[in-house]
Amino acid sequence: MRVLVTGGAGFIGSHAADRCLSDGHQVAVLDNLRSGSRSQVDPRAEFLELDTRDSRLESAIAGFRPEAILHFAAQIDVRVSCKDPIFDAEENILATLRLVEAGLANGLKHFVFASSGGAIYGEAAGPQSEGHPEVPINPYGVAKLAVDKYLHAYAVQRGLASCSLRFSNVYGPRQGAKGEAGVIAVFCKRLRDGLAPMVNGDGLQTRDFVYAPDLAEAASLVLAQRATGVYNLSTGRETSILDVARALCLHAGVDPAGIQHAPAIAGEQRRSVLDASKAGRKLGWKPATPLSAGMGGTYRWFEQNREVQ
């Protein structure tokens, strides 16, 4: 199958592109390299250095004629979305619609969207299923939910098979530590650079951490089954930020007693955890990587890639 992976030089997208190649698909990666790296693109994949807002997008799509698109390219910083919601909407809503339209004009059959769990569902009282009320509280979450709804409309109006994957907190090799990066990547970089982890507030806030290569496995199953609908992808287990910091200190051979604390971030979610049982039942997917093993692999990757900031 011809599969286009947008954001395929970035963190999650590069893992998904690698898995598509392993599955025998013909892969093209589309990335503007604003945050991704050309070195993370397998040479077997066709590479298109292009922004999804670029006027050349339609001709690039016409040249490859993807049967399926895995759409990971996005503006991912919640703070940017709050500061400039128009820019966020252009990047995360309008660019996605242009991509879908260009795909449909060139034989697209299946569109898979990297959505979000926590940003759509809000504060968690327990594991949140796909039927949980959708109450995004920032423009980033609103944009992700809007695309989910647009894809449903495309399915009804134009017969496009589409699937929205709502991730919990993703971590793993190839994740950068700049901007609003994942806390595991931020802690790994600090430890690699000889600094103690800096925990905001008491550190008892919890997150549901899922390993990026496990998400690539989910994308593989979605493509193989031409799955449609909305799926949470997570471990279903909460881990406190403080426990993450302590575990990473041990992986780095550092005394956890040195962990530092900064003031709490106003408005930060205290709990976030998703129920991914639907993906288990319908896709046959389950997360394979224990958190300790995944954190160890991520820290080793930072040690081996000291240029990563």
mmCIF file of C-alpha atoms in Angstrom:
data_model
loop_
_atom_site.group_PDB
_atom_site.id
_atom_site.type_symbol
_atom_site.label_atom_id
_atom_site.label_comp_id
_atom_site.label_asym_id
_atom_site.label_seq_id
_atom_site.Cartn_x
_atom_site.Cartn_y
_atom_site.Cartn_z
ATOM 1 C CA MET A 1 0.000 0.000 0.000
ATOM 2 C CA ARG A 2 1.174 3.557 -0.681
ATOM 3 C CA VAL A 3 1.260 5.294 2.711
ATOM 4 C CA LEU A 4 2.047 8.968 3.300
ATOM 5 C CA VAL A 5 3.277 9.808 6.805
ATOM 6 C CA THR A 6 3.106 13.503 7.631
ATOM 7 C CA GLY A 7 5.460 14.535 10.411
ATOM 8 C CA GLY A 8 7.387 11.378 9.577
ATOM 9 C CA ALA A 9 10.752 12.945 10.440
ATOM 10 C CA GLY A 10 9.497 13.751 13.921
ATOM 11 C CA PHE A 11 9.040 11.848 17.133
ATOM 12 C CA ILE A 12 5.989 9.591 16.804
ATOM 13 C CA GLY A 13 5.751 9.879 13.027
ATOM 14 C CA SER A 14 9.223 8.474 12.415
ATOM 15 C CA HIS A 15 8.408 5.371 14.466
ATOM 16 C CA ALA A 16 5.185 4.927 12.484
ATOM 17 C CA ALA A 17 7.012 5.363 9.160
ATOM 18 C CA ASP A 18 9.594 2.766 10.184
ATOM 19 C CA ARG A 19 6.841 0.318 11.071
ATOM 20 C CA CYS A 20 5.085 0.906 7.738
ATOM 21 C CA LEU A 21 8.308 0.084 5.908
ATOM 22 C CA SER A 22 8.733 -3.072 7.987
ATOM 23 C CA ASP A 23 5.180 -4.040 7.019
ATOM 24 C CA GLY A 24 6.127 -3.798 3.347
ATOM 25 C CA HIS A 25 4.304 -0.587 2.474
ATOM 26 C CA GLN A 26 5.589 1.963 -0.016
ATOM 27 C CA VAL A 27 6.186 4.995 2.200
ATOM 28 C CA ALA A 28 6.565 8.707 1.609
ATOM 29 C CA VAL A 29 7.403 11.041 4.488
ATOM 30 C CA LEU A 30 6.202 14.635 4.375
ATOM 31 C CA ASP A 31 7.841 16.930 6.936
ATOM 32 C CA ASN A 32 8.890 20.586 7.105
ATOM 33 C CA LEU A 33 11.818 19.689 9.439
ATOM 34 C CA ARG A 34 10.820 22.477 11.812
ATOM 35 C CA SER A 35 11.124 20.052 14.702
ATOM 36 C CA GLY A 36 11.873 16.760 12.942
ATOM 37 C CA SER A 37 15.228 15.542 11.670
ATOM 38 C CA ARG A 38 16.104 14.201 8.233
ATOM 39 C CA SER A 39 18.337 11.650 9.976
ATOM 40 C CA GLN A 40 15.205 10.006 11.416
ATOM 41 C CA VAL A 41 13.823 9.211 7.954
ATOM 42 C CA ASP A 42 14.690 5.755 6.651
ATOM 43 C CA PRO A 43 16.388 6.059 3.227
ATOM 44 C CA ARG A 44 13.898 3.545 1.826
ATOM 45 C CA ALA A 45 11.142 6.147 2.214
ATOM 46 C CA GLU A 46 10.543 8.915 -0.293
ATOM 47 C CA PHE A 47 11.097 12.250 1.449
ATOM 48 C CA LEU A 48 9.080 15.405 0.760
ATOM 49 C CA GLU A 49 10.363 18.475 2.602
ATOM 50 C CA LEU A 50 7.143 20.409 2.715
ATOM 51 C CA ASP A 51 4.768 22.122 5.127
ATOM 52 C CA THR A 52 1.145 20.978 5.150
ATOM 53 C CA ARG A 53 0.168 24.643 4.625
ATOM 54 C CA ASP A 54 2.379 24.962 1.536
ATOM 55 C CA SER A 55 0.688 25.738 -1.793
ATOM 56 C CA ARG A 56 2.674 22.847 -3.321
ATOM 57 C CA LEU A 57 0.920 20.294 -1.122
ATOM 58 C CA GLU A 58 -1.637 19.200 -3.704
ATOM 59 C CA SER A 59 0.980 18.594 -6.397
ATOM 60 C CA ALA A 60 3.085 16.584 -3.930
ATOM 61 C CA ILE A 61 0.062 14.454 -3.047
ATOM 62 C CA ALA A 62 -0.758 14.023 -6.730
ATOM 63 C CA GLY A 63 2.778 12.811 -7.372
ATOM 64 C CA PHE A 64 2.632 10.077 -4.724
ATOM 65 C CA ARG A 65 -1.112 9.261 -4.784
ATOM 66 C CA PRO A 66 -1.333 7.786 -1.272
ATOM 67 C CA GLU A 67 -3.912 5.124 -0.562
ATOM 68 C CA ALA A 68 -3.572 5.906 3.144
ATOM 69 C CA ILE A 69 -2.327 8.903 5.114
ATOM 70 C CA LEU A 70 -0.995 8.797 8.678
ATOM 71 C CA HIS A 71 -1.243 12.415 9.819
ATOM 72 C CA PHE A 72 1.190 13.228 12.639
ATOM 73 C CA ALA A 73 2.280 16.722 11.528
ATOM 74 C CA ALA A 74 0.900 19.295 13.958
ATOM 75 C CA GLN A 75 1.416 22.326 16.122
ATOM 76 C CA ILE A 76 1.763 20.533 19.466
ATOM 77 C CA ASP A 77 2.407 23.298 22.014
ATOM 78 C CA VAL A 78 -0.657 24.068 24.148
ATOM 79 C CA ARG A 79 0.887 27.380 25.217
ATOM 80 C CA VAL A 80 1.258 28.465 21.587
ATOM 81 C CA SER A 81 -2.377 27.545 20.944
ATOM 82 C CA CYS A 82 -3.479 29.769 23.829
ATOM 83 C CA LYS A 83 -1.284 32.667 22.738
ATOM 84 C CA ASP A 84 -2.231 32.457 19.044
ATOM 85 C CA PRO A 85 -5.365 30.353 18.496
ATOM 86 C CA ILE A 86 -5.674 31.488 14.873
ATOM 87 C CA PHE A 87 -2.211 30.112 14.074
ATOM 88 C CA ASP A 88 -3.071 26.906 15.915
ATOM 89 C CA ALA A 89 -6.276 26.519 13.903
ATOM 90 C CA GLU A 90 -4.422 27.122 10.640
ATOM 91 C CA GLU A 91 -1.838 24.460 11.526
ATOM 92 C CA ASN A 92 -4.086 21.877 13.146
ATOM 93 C CA ILE A 93 -7.471 22.293 11.448
ATOM 94 C CA LEU A 94 -7.163 24.023 8.082
ATOM 95 C CA ALA A 95 -3.918 22.297 7.069
ATOM 96 C CA THR A 96 -5.517 18.949 7.903
ATOM 97 C CA LEU A 97 -8.559 19.732 5.771
ATOM 98 C CA ARG A 98 -6.320 20.711 2.855
ATOM 99 C CA LEU A 99 -4.482 17.416 3.252
ATOM 100 C CA VAL A 100 -7.728 15.433 3.238
ATOM 101 C CA GLU A 101 -9.031 17.301 0.192
ATOM 102 C CA ALA A 102 -5.781 16.777 -1.715
ATOM 103 C CA GLY A 103 -5.843 13.111 -0.786
ATOM 104 C CA LEU A 104 -9.435 12.600 -1.888
ATOM 105 C CA ALA A 105 -8.637 14.222 -5.229
ATOM 106 C CA ASN A 106 -5.888 11.633 -5.721
ATOM 107 C CA GLY A 107 -7.358 8.304 -4.681
ATOM 108 C CA LEU A 108 -7.112 8.436 -0.862
ATOM 109 C CA LYS A 109 -9.009 5.588 0.818
ATOM 110 C CA HIS A 110 -7.988 5.756 4.489
ATOM 111 C CA PHE A 111 -7.021 8.687 6.735
ATOM 112 C CA VAL A 112 -5.522 8.092 10.190
ATOM 113 C CA PHE A 113 -5.295 11.103 12.499
ATOM 114 C CA ALA A 114 -3.075 11.594 15.552
ATOM 115 C CA SER A 115 -5.563 13.108 17.967
ATOM 116 C CA SER A 116 -5.275 13.593 21.742
ATOM 117 C CA GLY A 117 -6.815 12.104 24.834
ATOM 118 C CA GLY A 118 -6.053 14.356 27.775
ATOM 119 C CA ALA A 119 -6.481 17.580 25.799
ATOM 120 C CA ILE A 120 -9.974 16.512 24.720
ATOM 121 C CA TYR A 121 -11.316 14.835 27.866
ATOM 122 C CA GLY A 122 -9.922 17.193 30.519
ATOM 123 C CA GLU A 123 -9.379 16.354 34.204
ATOM 124 C CA ALA A 124 -9.693 12.646 34.993
ATOM 125 C CA ALA A 125 -11.535 11.099 37.918
ATOM 126 C CA GLY A 126 -10.607 7.662 36.559
ATOM 127 C CA PRO A 127 -9.724 6.017 33.244
ATOM 128 C CA GLN A 128 -11.537 7.912 30.482
ATOM 129 C CA SER A 129 -13.101 5.926 27.634
ATOM 130 C CA GLU A 130 -13.969 7.184 24.155
ATOM 131 C CA GLY A 131 -17.484 7.898 25.448
ATOM 132 C CA HIS A 132 -16.259 10.298 28.132
ATOM 133 C CA PRO A 133 -17.588 13.873 27.804
ATOM 134 C CA GLU A 134 -15.382 15.928 25.482
ATOM 135 C CA VAL A 135 -14.499 19.140 27.310
ATOM 136 C CA PRO A 136 -11.288 20.639 25.856
ATOM 137 C CA ILE A 137 -10.171 23.715 27.780
ATOM 138 C CA ASN A 138 -7.575 25.104 25.358
ATOM 139 C CA PRO A 139 -7.440 25.795 21.607
ATOM 140 C CA TYR A 140 -5.127 22.831 21.011
ATOM 141 C CA GLY A 141 -7.707 20.410 22.400
ATOM 142 C CA VAL A 142 -10.504 22.184 20.543
ATOM 143 C CA ALA A 143 -8.581 21.794 17.267
ATOM 144 C CA LYS A 144 -7.983 18.072 17.810
ATOM 145 C CA LEU A 145 -11.657 17.517 18.586
ATOM 146 C CA ALA A 146 -12.714 19.614 15.591
ATOM 147 C CA VAL A 147 -10.671 17.423 13.239
ATOM 148 C CA ASP A 148 -12.175 14.292 14.794
ATOM 149 C CA LYS A 149 -15.626 15.696 13.963
ATOM 150 C CA TYR A 150 -14.616 16.781 10.463
ATOM 151 C CA LEU A 151 -13.383 13.265 9.731
ATOM 152 C CA HIS A 152 -16.730 11.858 10.811
ATOM 153 C CA ALA A 153 -18.392 14.284 8.408
ATOM 154 C CA TYR A 154 -16.059 13.197 5.588
ATOM 155 C CA ALA A 155 -17.021 9.589 6.274
ATOM 156 C CA VAL A 156 -20.728 10.405 6.058
ATOM 157 C CA GLN A 157 -20.579 12.819 3.137
ATOM 158 C CA ARG A 158 -17.797 11.388 0.996
ATOM 159 C CA GLY A 159 -17.219 7.840 2.172
ATOM 160 C CA LEU A 160 -13.690 8.367 3.493
ATOM 161 C CA ALA A 161 -12.593 5.673 5.928
ATOM 162 C CA SER A 162 -10.993 7.528 8.824
ATOM 163 C CA CYS A 163 -9.624 6.729 12.245
ATOM 164 C CA SER A 164 -8.725 9.081 15.104
ATOM 165 C CA LEU A 165 -6.119 7.830 17.566
ATOM 166 C CA ARG A 166 -6.328 9.585 20.921
ATOM 167 C CA PHE A 167 -2.956 9.203 22.605
ATOM 168 C CA SER A 168 -2.187 9.546 26.273
ATOM 169 C CA ASN A 169 1.244 10.968 27.231
ATOM 170 C CA VAL A 170 3.706 9.641 24.671
ATOM 171 C CA TYR A 171 7.411 9.141 25.403
ATOM 172 C CA GLY A 172 10.354 7.317 23.914
ATOM 173 C CA PRO A 173 13.475 7.651 21.765
ATOM 174 C CA ARG A 174 13.571 10.542 19.265
ATOM 175 C CA GLN A 175 11.506 12.856 21.450
ATOM 176 C CA GLY A 176 13.015 16.320 21.767
ATOM 177 C CA ALA A 177 13.177 18.171 25.070
ATOM 178 C CA LYS A 178 12.381 21.680 23.841
ATOM 179 C CA GLY A 179 9.167 23.643 24.131
ATOM 180 C CA GLU A 180 6.235 21.792 25.644
ATOM 181 C CA ALA A 181 7.979 18.452 25.389
ATOM 182 C CA GLY A 182 7.093 15.341 27.333
ATOM 183 C CA VAL A 183 8.299 15.339 30.902
ATOM 184 C CA ILE A 184 10.272 12.106 30.452
ATOM 185 C CA ALA A 185 12.302 13.656 27.630
ATOM 186 C CA VAL A 186 12.887 16.805 29.686
ATOM 187 C CA PHE A 187 14.084 14.791 32.683
ATOM 188 C CA CYS A 188 16.308 12.587 30.493
ATOM 189 C CA LYS A 189 18.022 15.607 28.981
ATOM 190 C CA ARG A 190 18.628 17.210 32.370
ATOM 191 C CA LEU A 191 20.090 14.006 33.795
ATOM 192 C CA ARG A 192 22.254 13.482 30.720
ATOM 193 C CA ASP A 193 23.564 17.033 31.122
ATOM 194 C CA GLY A 194 24.394 16.516 34.800
ATOM 195 C CA LEU A 195 21.334 18.297 36.191
ATOM 196 C CA ALA A 196 18.706 16.950 38.545
ATOM 197 C CA PRO A 197 15.095 16.629 37.359
ATOM 198 C CA MET A 198 12.994 19.727 38.063
ATOM 199 C CA VAL A 199 9.488 18.785 39.190
ATOM 200 C CA ASN A 200 6.675 21.317 39.095
ATOM 201 C CA GLY A 201 4.709 21.503 42.328
ATOM 202 C CA ASP A 202 4.515 18.472 44.599
ATOM 203 C CA GLY A 203 4.977 16.019 41.710
ATOM 204 C CA LEU A 204 1.925 14.002 42.699
ATOM 205 C CA GLN A 205 0.113 14.883 39.478
ATOM 206 C CA THR A 206 -0.298 11.737 37.387
ATOM 207 C CA ARG A 207 -0.032 10.861 33.720
ATOM 208 C CA ASP A 208 -0.611 7.746 31.617
ATOM 209 C CA PHE A 209 2.671 7.184 29.751
ATOM 210 C CA VAL A 210 2.666 5.173 26.516
ATOM 211 C CA TYR A 211 5.780 4.217 24.528
ATOM 212 C CA ALA A 212 6.025 5.592 20.975
ATOM 213 C CA PRO A 213 6.975 2.285 19.266
ATOM 214 C CA ASP A 214 3.847 0.743 20.813
ATOM 215 C CA LEU A 215 1.791 3.443 19.077
ATOM 216 C CA ALA A 216 3.490 2.535 15.799
ATOM 217 C CA GLU A 217 2.207 -1.008 16.326
ATOM 218 C CA ALA A 218 -1.309 0.388 16.776
ATOM 219 C CA ALA A 219 -1.017 2.376 13.546
ATOM 220 C CA SER A 220 0.083 -0.813 11.774
ATOM 221 C CA LEU A 221 -3.030 -2.631 12.977
ATOM 222 C CA VAL A 222 -5.279 0.264 11.970
ATOM 223 C CA LEU A 223 -3.871 0.252 8.435
ATOM 224 C CA ALA A 224 -4.061 -3.521 8.077
ATOM 225 C CA GLN A 225 -7.712 -3.577 9.167
ATOM 226 C CA ARG A 226 -8.668 -0.246 7.556
ATOM 227 C CA ALA A 227 -10.122 0.537 10.959
ATOM 228 C CA THR A 228 -12.470 3.467 11.443
ATOM 229 C CA GLY A 229 -13.731 5.427 14.430
ATOM 230 C CA VAL A 230 -12.049 6.764 17.558
ATOM 231 C CA TYR A 231 -9.589 4.788 19.693
ATOM 232 C CA ASN A 232 -7.782 5.680 22.891
ATOM 233 C CA LEU A 233 -4.186 4.431 22.966
ATOM 234 C CA SER A 234 -2.690 4.258 26.436
ATOM 235 C CA THR A 235 -1.607 1.910 29.197
ATOM 236 C CA GLY A 236 -4.525 2.700 31.488
ATOM 237 C CA ARG A 237 -2.092 3.158 34.380
ATOM 238 C CA GLU A 238 -1.338 6.381 36.234
ATOM 239 C CA THR A 239 2.185 7.259 37.330
ATOM 240 C CA SER A 240 3.099 10.347 39.313
ATOM 241 C CA ILE A 241 5.635 12.781 37.915
ATOM 242 C CA LEU A 242 7.670 12.395 41.091
ATOM 243 C CA ASP A 243 7.849 8.617 40.637
ATOM 244 C CA VAL A 244 9.009 9.144 37.042
ATOM 245 C CA ALA A 245 11.753 11.502 38.221
ATOM 246 C CA ARG A 246 12.911 9.013 40.862
ATOM 247 C CA ALA A 247 12.974 6.096 38.413
ATOM 248 C CA LEU A 248 14.947 8.059 35.823
ATOM 249 C CA CYS A 249 17.474 9.081 38.468
ATOM 250 C CA LEU A 250 18.085 5.402 39.143
ATOM 251 C CA HIS A 251 18.494 4.686 35.410
ATOM 252 C CA ALA A 252 21.062 7.497 35.280
ATOM 253 C CA GLY A 253 22.871 6.380 38.439
ATOM 254 C CA VAL A 254 21.914 9.562 40.298
ATOM 255 C CA ASP A 255 20.616 9.906 43.860
ATOM 256 C CA PRO A 256 16.873 10.752 43.709
ATOM 257 C CA ALA A 257 17.333 12.857 46.841
ATOM 258 C CA GLY A 258 18.666 15.588 44.562
ATOM 259 C CA ILE A 259 15.355 16.067 42.721
ATOM 260 C CA GLN A 260 14.416 19.749 42.674
ATOM 261 C CA HIS A 261 10.987 21.379 42.800
ATOM 262 C CA ALA A 262 9.662 24.449 41.007
ATOM 263 C CA PRO A 263 6.342 26.222 41.625
ATOM 264 C CA ALA A 264 3.244 24.423 40.403
ATOM 265 C CA ILE A 265 1.944 25.433 36.969
ATOM 266 C CA ALA A 266 -1.394 27.217 37.216
ATOM 267 C CA GLY A 267 -4.199 25.182 35.662
ATOM 268 C CA GLU A 268 -2.156 21.994 35.209
ATOM 269 C CA GLN A 269 -4.202 18.787 35.208
ATOM 270 C CA ARG A 270 -3.780 16.736 38.366
ATOM 271 C CA ARG A 271 -4.797 13.419 36.808
ATOM 272 C CA SER A 272 -4.807 12.043 33.272
ATOM 273 C CA VAL A 273 -5.464 8.407 32.405
ATOM 274 C CA LEU A 274 -7.235 6.785 29.460
ATOM 275 C CA ASP A 275 -9.134 3.537 29.018
ATOM 276 C CA ALA A 276 -7.793 1.795 25.893
ATOM 277 C CA SER A 277 -9.848 -1.393 26.221
ATOM 278 C CA LYS A 278 -11.710 -0.660 22.962
ATOM 279 C CA ALA A 279 -8.411 -0.806 21.039
ATOM 280 C CA GLY A 280 -7.735 -4.148 22.681
ATOM 281 C CA ARG A 281 -11.125 -5.575 21.761
ATOM 282 C CA LYS A 282 -11.435 -4.257 18.217
ATOM 283 C CA LEU A 283 -7.846 -3.855 16.998
ATOM 284 C CA GLY A 284 -6.115 -6.532 19.040
ATOM 285 C CA TRP A 285 -3.700 -3.894 20.379
ATOM 286 C CA LYS A 286 -2.164 -3.628 23.802
ATOM 287 C CA PRO A 287 0.885 -1.701 25.021
ATOM 288 C CA ALA A 288 3.862 -4.038 25.114
ATOM 289 C CA THR A 289 6.519 -1.957 26.863
ATOM 290 C CA PRO A 290 6.642 -1.633 30.670
ATOM 291 C CA LEU A 291 7.272 1.936 31.806
ATOM 292 C CA SER A 292 10.569 1.117 33.511
ATOM 293 C CA ALA A 293 11.961 -0.553 30.380
ATOM 294 C CA GLY A 294 10.745 2.263 28.161
ATOM 295 C CA MET A 295 12.267 4.926 30.395
ATOM 296 C CA GLY A 296 15.555 3.055 30.426
ATOM 297 C CA GLY A 297 15.586 2.872 26.635
ATOM 298 C CA THR A 298 14.709 6.544 26.356
ATOM 299 C CA TYR A 299 17.469 7.603 28.726
ATOM 300 C CA ARG A 300 20.023 5.502 26.820
ATOM 301 C CA TRP A 301 18.906 7.163 23.587
ATOM 302 C CA PHE A 302 19.552 10.605 25.095
ATOM 303 C CA GLU A 303 22.963 9.424 26.271
ATOM 304 C CA GLN A 304 23.807 8.226 22.760
ATOM 305 C CA ASN A 305 22.448 11.354 21.037
ATOM 306 C CA ARG A 306 24.007 14.220 22.921
ATOM 307 C CA GLU A 307 23.229 16.694 20.168
ATOM 308 C CA VAL A 308 19.520 16.424 20.998
ATOM 309 C CA GLN A 309 18.322 19.476 22.874
#
